[in-house]
PDB file of C-alpha atoms in Angstrom:
ATOM      1  CA  MET A   1      -5.047  -0.304 -59.524  1.00 89.00           C
ATOM      2  CA  ASN A   2      -3.021  -2.468 -61.975  1.00 89.00           C
ATOM      3  CA  LEU A   3       0.116  -3.181 -59.783  1.00 91.00           C
ATOM      4  CA  CYS A   4       2.710  -6.103 -59.328  1.00 92.00           C
ATOM      5  CA  MET A   5       5.407  -6.176 -56.725  1.00 89.00           C
ATOM      6  CA  ASP A   6       8.299  -8.113 -55.987  1.00 90.00           C
ATOM      7  CA  TRP A   7       8.147  -8.721 -51.839  1.00 88.00           C
ATOM      8  CA  GLN A   8      11.161  -9.734 -50.308  1.00 86.00           C
ATOM      9  CA  SER A   9      10.229 -10.394 -46.386  1.00 88.00           C
ATOM     10  CA  THR A  10      12.827  -8.880 -43.789  1.00 82.00           C
ATOM     11  CA  ALA A  11      13.060  -8.909 -40.304  1.00 81.00           C
ATOM     12  CA  THR A  12      12.096  -5.685 -38.695  1.00 75.00           C
ATOM     13  CA  ASN A  13      11.208  -4.001 -35.537  1.00 77.00           C
ATOM     14  CA  TYR A  14       7.854  -1.652 -35.017  1.00 74.00           C
ATOM     15  CA  ILE A  15       8.849   1.849 -34.402  1.00 74.00           C
ATOM     16  CA  SER A  16       5.668   3.909 -33.828  1.00 77.00           C
ATOM     17  CA  GLY A  17       4.831   6.295 -36.503  1.00 72.00           C
ATOM     18  CA  THR A  18       6.591   4.532 -39.217  1.00 67.00           C
ATOM     19  CA  PRO A  19       5.638   2.103 -41.777  1.00 64.00           C
ATOM     20  CA  PHE A  20       5.394  -1.732 -40.463  1.00 67.00           C
ATOM     21  CA  VAL A  21       5.759  -3.591 -43.655  1.00 72.00           C
ATOM     22  CA  GLY A  22       8.471  -6.347 -42.594  1.00 79.00           C
ATOM     23  CA  ALA A  23       9.514  -6.569 -46.483  1.00 80.00           C
ATOM     24  CA  ASP A  24      11.845  -4.712 -49.366  1.00 80.00           C
ATOM     25  CA  VAL A  25       8.781  -3.978 -51.981  1.00 82.00           C
ATOM     26  CA  LYS A  26       9.211  -3.160 -55.354  1.00 87.00           C
ATOM     27  CA  MET A  27       5.894  -1.911 -57.313  1.00 88.00           C
ATOM     28  CA  TYR A  28       5.532  -1.605 -61.173  1.00 89.00           C
ATOM     29  CA  ALA A  29       2.919  -1.607 -63.882  1.00 91.00           C
ATOM     30  CA  GLY A  30       1.057  -4.753 -64.446  1.00 91.00           C
ATOM     31  CA  PRO A  31      -0.026  -6.614 -67.103  1.00 92.00           C
ATOM     32  CA  GLY A  32      -0.927  -4.020 -70.356  1.00 91.00           C
ATOM     33  CA  GLY A  33       1.548  -1.373 -68.748  1.00 90.00           C
ATOM     34  CA  ASN A  34      -0.778   1.073 -67.525  1.00 91.00           C
ATOM     35  CA  ARG A  35      -0.658   1.215 -63.470  1.00 93.00           C
ATOM     36  CA  GLY A  36      -4.916   2.138 -63.194  1.00 94.00           C
ATOM     37  CA  VAL A  37      -8.186   0.653 -64.214  1.00 94.00           C
ATOM     38  CA  PHE A  38     -11.772   2.296 -63.321  1.00 95.00           C
ATOM     39  CA  THR A  39     -14.281  -0.257 -64.088  1.00 95.00           C
ATOM     40  CA  ALA A  40     -18.140  -0.060 -63.691  1.00 95.00           C
ATOM     41  CA  TRP A  41     -19.495  -3.426 -62.834  1.00 94.00           C
ATOM     42  CA  ASP A  42     -23.007  -4.907 -63.802  1.00 93.00           C
ATOM     43  CA  LEU A  43     -23.740  -6.491 -60.339  1.00 93.00           C
ATOM     44  CA  LYS A  44     -27.190  -8.065 -62.430  1.00 94.00           C
ATOM     45  CA  LYS A  45     -24.559  -9.774 -65.244  1.00 94.00           C
ATOM     46  CA  ARG A  46     -22.092  -9.864 -62.120  1.00 95.00           C
ATOM     47  CA  GLY A  47     -19.395  -9.074 -64.316  1.00 95.00           C
ATOM     48  CA  LYS A  48     -17.811  -5.752 -65.796  1.00 94.00           C
ATOM     49  CA  ALA A  49     -20.142  -3.317 -67.935  1.00 96.00           C
ATOM     50  CA  TRP A  50     -16.648  -1.219 -69.158  1.00 96.00           C
ATOM     51  CA  GLU A  51     -13.697  -0.158 -67.703  1.00 95.00           C
ATOM     52  CA  LEU A  52     -11.016   2.436 -68.887  1.00 95.00           C
ATOM     53  CA  LYS A  53      -7.479   2.164 -68.480  1.00 96.00           C
ATOM     54  CA  GLU A  54      -5.280   4.833 -66.509  1.00 96.00           C
ATOM     55  CA  ASP A  55      -1.352   5.361 -67.091  1.00 95.00           C
ATOM     56  CA  LEU A  56      -1.375   5.804 -63.109  1.00 95.00           C
ATOM     57  CA  PRO A  57      -2.759   4.202 -60.035  1.00 94.00           C
ATOM     58  CA  LEU A  58      -5.772   5.506 -59.107  1.00 94.00           C
ATOM     59  CA  TRP A  59      -6.253   6.725 -55.591  1.00 93.00           C
ATOM     60  CA  SER A  60      -9.204   8.886 -55.530  1.00 94.00           C
ATOM     61  CA  GLY A  61     -12.641   7.653 -54.836  1.00 93.00           C
ATOM     62  CA  ALA A  62     -15.450   7.402 -57.075  1.00 96.00           C
ATOM     63  CA  LEU A  63     -18.936   9.551 -57.053  1.00 96.00           C
ATOM     64  CA  ALA A  64     -21.871   8.208 -59.048  1.00 95.00           C
ATOM     65  CA  THR A  65     -24.908  10.879 -59.266  1.00 93.00           C
ATOM     66  CA  ALA A  66     -28.651  10.322 -60.250  1.00 90.00           C
ATOM     67  CA  GLY A  67     -27.741  12.239 -63.569  1.00 90.00           C
ATOM     68  CA  ASP A  68     -25.659   9.011 -64.484  1.00 93.00           C
ATOM     69  CA  LEU A  69     -22.097  10.536 -64.491  1.00 95.00           C
ATOM     70  CA  VAL A  70     -19.571   9.329 -62.254  1.00 97.00           C
ATOM     71  CA  PHE A  71     -16.704  11.544 -61.101  1.00 97.00           C
ATOM     72  CA  TYR A  72     -13.205  10.746 -60.078  1.00 97.00           C
ATOM     73  CA  GLY A  73      -9.636  11.962 -60.135  1.00 97.00           C
ATOM     74  CA  THR A  74      -6.071  10.790 -61.152  1.00 96.00           C
ATOM     75  CA  LEU A  75      -2.755  11.303 -59.704  1.00 95.00           C
ATOM     76  CA  ASP A  76      -1.399  13.646 -62.546  1.00 96.00           C
ATOM     77  CA  GLY A  77      -4.533  16.130 -61.630  1.00 96.00           C
ATOM     78  CA  TRP A  78      -7.207  15.278 -63.955  1.00 97.00           C
ATOM     79  CA  PHE A  79     -10.493  15.277 -62.669  1.00 98.00           C
ATOM     80  CA  LYS A  80     -12.877  13.373 -64.706  1.00 98.00           C
ATOM     81  CA  ALA A  81     -16.850  13.017 -65.398  1.00 97.00           C
ATOM     82  CA  LEU A  82     -17.696   9.648 -67.224  1.00 97.00           C
ATOM     83  CA  ASP A  83     -21.142   8.562 -68.587  1.00 97.00           C
ATOM     84  CA  ALA A  84     -22.039   6.098 -65.740  1.00 96.00           C
ATOM     85  CA  ARG A  85     -23.541   3.522 -68.692  1.00 95.00           C
ATOM     86  CA  THR A  86     -21.146   3.563 -71.238  1.00 96.00           C
ATOM     87  CA  GLY A  87     -17.802   5.081 -69.311  1.00 97.00           C
ATOM     88  CA  GLU A  88     -17.507   7.511 -72.029  1.00 97.00           C
ATOM     89  CA  LEU A  89     -15.748  10.786 -71.001  1.00 97.00           C
ATOM     90  CA  LYS A  90     -17.993  13.516 -70.643  1.00 97.00           C
ATOM     91  CA  TRP A  91     -16.043  16.330 -69.115  1.00 96.00           C
ATOM     92  CA  GLN A  92     -12.291  16.628 -67.632  1.00 97.00           C
ATOM     93  CA  PHE A  93     -10.251  19.468 -65.701  1.00 98.00           C
ATOM     94  CA  LYS A  94      -6.546  19.542 -64.784  1.00 97.00           C
ATOM     95  CA  THR A  95      -6.381  20.621 -61.259  1.00 97.00           C
ATOM     96  CA  GLY A  96      -2.960  22.170 -59.858  1.00 95.00           C
ATOM     97  CA  SER A  97      -2.027  18.871 -58.388  1.00 96.00           C
ATOM     98  CA  GLY A  98      -2.795  15.119 -58.131  1.00 95.00           C
ATOM     99  CA  ILE A  99      -6.422  13.849 -56.837  1.00 96.00           C
ATOM    100  CA  ILE A 100      -6.447  11.112 -54.162  1.00 93.00           C
ATOM    101  CA  GLY A 101      -9.318  12.649 -52.672  1.00 92.00           C
ATOM    102  CA  GLN A 102     -13.089  11.889 -52.358  1.00 95.00           C
ATOM    103  CA  PRO A 103     -15.502  13.821 -55.046  1.00 97.00           C
ATOM    104  CA  VAL A 104     -18.577  14.997 -53.153  1.00 97.00           C
ATOM    105  CA  THR A 105     -21.620  16.811 -54.294  1.00 97.00           C
ATOM    106  CA  TYR A 106     -24.090  18.936 -52.722  1.00 96.00           C
ATOM    107  CA  ARG A 107     -27.254  20.942 -53.477  1.00 95.00           C
ATOM    108  CA  GLY A 108     -25.991  24.792 -52.863  1.00 96.00           C
ATOM    109  CA  PRO A 109     -28.431  27.577 -51.081  1.00 95.00           C
ATOM    110  CA  ASP A 110     -29.194  28.866 -54.662  1.00 95.00           C
ATOM    111  CA  GLY A 111     -30.664  25.179 -55.730  1.00 94.00           C
ATOM    112  CA  ARG A 112     -27.886  24.168 -57.839  1.00 94.00           C
ATOM    113  CA  GLN A 113     -26.256  20.818 -57.672  1.00 94.00           C
ATOM    114  CA  TYR A 114     -22.437  21.146 -57.333  1.00 96.00           C
ATOM    115  CA  VAL A 115     -19.650  18.778 -57.380  1.00 97.00           C
ATOM    116  CA  ALA A 116     -16.383  19.582 -55.374  1.00 98.00           C
ATOM    117  CA  ILE A 117     -12.699  17.922 -54.976  1.00 97.00           C
ATOM    118  CA  LEU A 118      -9.727  18.236 -53.174  1.00 96.00           C
ATOM    119  CA  SER A 119      -6.658  18.630 -55.110  1.00 96.00           C
ATOM    120  CA  GLY A 120      -3.058  17.911 -53.662  1.00 94.00           C
ATOM    121  CA  VAL A 121      -1.308  14.334 -54.110  1.00 92.00           C
ATOM    122  CA  GLY A 122       0.374  13.176 -51.264  1.00 86.00           C
ATOM    123  CA  GLY A 123      -0.167  10.046 -48.726  1.00 85.00           C
ATOM    124  CA  TRP A 124       1.789   6.773 -50.114  1.00 83.00           C
ATOM    125  CA  ALA A 125       0.638   6.848 -53.694  1.00 87.00           C
ATOM    126  CA  GLY A 126       1.940  10.254 -54.345  1.00 89.00           C
ATOM    127  CA  ALA A 127       5.061  10.218 -51.380  1.00 89.00           C
ATOM    128  CA  ILE A 128       7.530  10.556 -54.653  1.00 90.00           C
ATOM    129  CA  VAL A 129       6.184  14.120 -54.885  1.00 92.00           C
ATOM    130  CA  SER A 130       5.156  15.364 -51.413  1.00 90.00           C
ATOM    131  CA  GLY A 131       8.236  13.752 -49.200  1.00 89.00           C
ATOM    132  CA  GLY A 132      10.506  14.660 -52.158  1.00 90.00           C
ATOM    133  CA  LEU A 133      11.704  11.129 -52.635  1.00 91.00           C
ATOM    134  CA  ASP A 134      14.550   9.920 -54.477  1.00 91.00           C
ATOM    135  CA  LYS A 135      13.240   7.950 -57.512  1.00 90.00           C
ATOM    136  CA  ARG A 136      16.661   5.875 -57.787  1.00 91.00           C
ATOM    137  CA  ASP A 137      15.454   3.934 -54.394  1.00 90.00           C
ATOM    138  CA  PRO A 138      12.702   1.359 -56.073  1.00 86.00           C
ATOM    139  CA  THR A 139      11.980   0.387 -52.548  1.00 84.00           C
ATOM    140  CA  ALA A 140      11.328   3.844 -50.921  1.00 86.00           C
ATOM    141  CA  ALA A 141       7.437   4.298 -50.061  1.00 86.00           C
ATOM    142  CA  LYS A 142       7.417   0.438 -49.727  1.00 81.00           C
ATOM    143  CA  GLY A 143       7.676   0.375 -53.124  1.00 85.00           C
ATOM    144  CA  MET A 144       5.434   3.103 -54.446  1.00 89.00           C
ATOM    145  CA  VAL A 145       7.835   5.018 -55.736  1.00 90.00           C
ATOM    146  CA  ASN A 146       8.990   2.384 -58.194  1.00 90.00           C
ATOM    147  CA  ALA A 147       5.428   2.123 -59.660  1.00 92.00           C
ATOM    148  CA  THR A 148       5.246   6.298 -59.764  1.00 92.00           C
ATOM    149  CA  THR A 149       8.932   7.196 -60.713  1.00 92.00           C
ATOM    150  CA  ASP A 150       7.609   9.620 -63.387  1.00 94.00           C
ATOM    151  CA  LEU A 151       4.365  11.512 -61.124  1.00 94.00           C
ATOM    152  CA  PRO A 152       7.195  14.092 -60.524  1.00 94.00           C
ATOM    153  CA  ASP A 153       6.893  15.118 -64.163  1.00 95.00           C
ATOM    154  CA  LYS A 154       3.189  15.269 -64.102  1.00 94.00           C
ATOM    155  CA  THR A 155       2.226  16.885 -60.947  1.00 94.00           C
ATOM    156  CA  THR A 156       3.457  19.050 -58.301  1.00 92.00           C
ATOM    157  CA  LYS A 157       2.894  19.188 -54.572  1.00 91.00           C
ATOM    158  CA  GLY A 158      -0.475  21.194 -53.781  1.00 86.00           C
ATOM    159  CA  GLY A 159      -3.767  21.774 -52.087  1.00 91.00           C
ATOM    160  CA  MET A 160      -6.728  23.563 -53.594  1.00 95.00           C
ATOM    161  CA  LEU A 161     -10.606  22.855 -53.164  1.00 97.00           C
ATOM    162  CA  TYR A 162     -12.323  23.220 -56.774  1.00 97.00           C
ATOM    163  CA  VAL A 163     -15.939  23.581 -56.876  1.00 97.00           C
ATOM    164  CA  PHE A 164     -17.960  22.946 -60.474  1.00 97.00           C
ATOM    165  CA  ALA A 165     -21.716  23.470 -60.713  1.00 95.00           C
ATOM    166  CA  LEU A 166     -23.634  20.856 -62.610  1.00 88.00           C
ATOM    167  CA  PRO A 167     -25.455  21.856 -65.517  1.00 84.00           C
ATOM    168  CA  ARG A 168     -29.109  22.615 -65.106  1.00 82.00           C
ATOM    169  CA  HIS A 169     -31.717  20.293 -66.312  1.00 71.00           C
TER     170      HIS A 169
END
């Protein structure tokens, strides 16, 4: 994530099942104006190998395959495959909703490798969409609404499972 925030501590009481932060928070895009960055690290060099800037914060997990592909999803619903060594975009697919889930891979009964992703924006990152929150309240969802006011224009509520077969080699 490439987010900054303004934080104002407040007195608060704990109410079971509700966020307990004790602050009014307003988040916004960090340096460069993008709200997300997908970064690959070179452990031998102890530094960045490459990075890809994303418009929205990234909430999806990442999955690396033995075939040097890295899969991840975006809050606006793009499921992407990158070359693990260079970061070059190899493939992308627009799902029906934002992605906050973890890609998985498995070998099917036919012997082929598949990759699957659950599309359905929600949780804290997608609260403005899934909860129908008012984008005029910059502190809603503990400040995340201010960072994602445009998300309702880029995705919808949903809950769909997508499964893709990887090419045979």
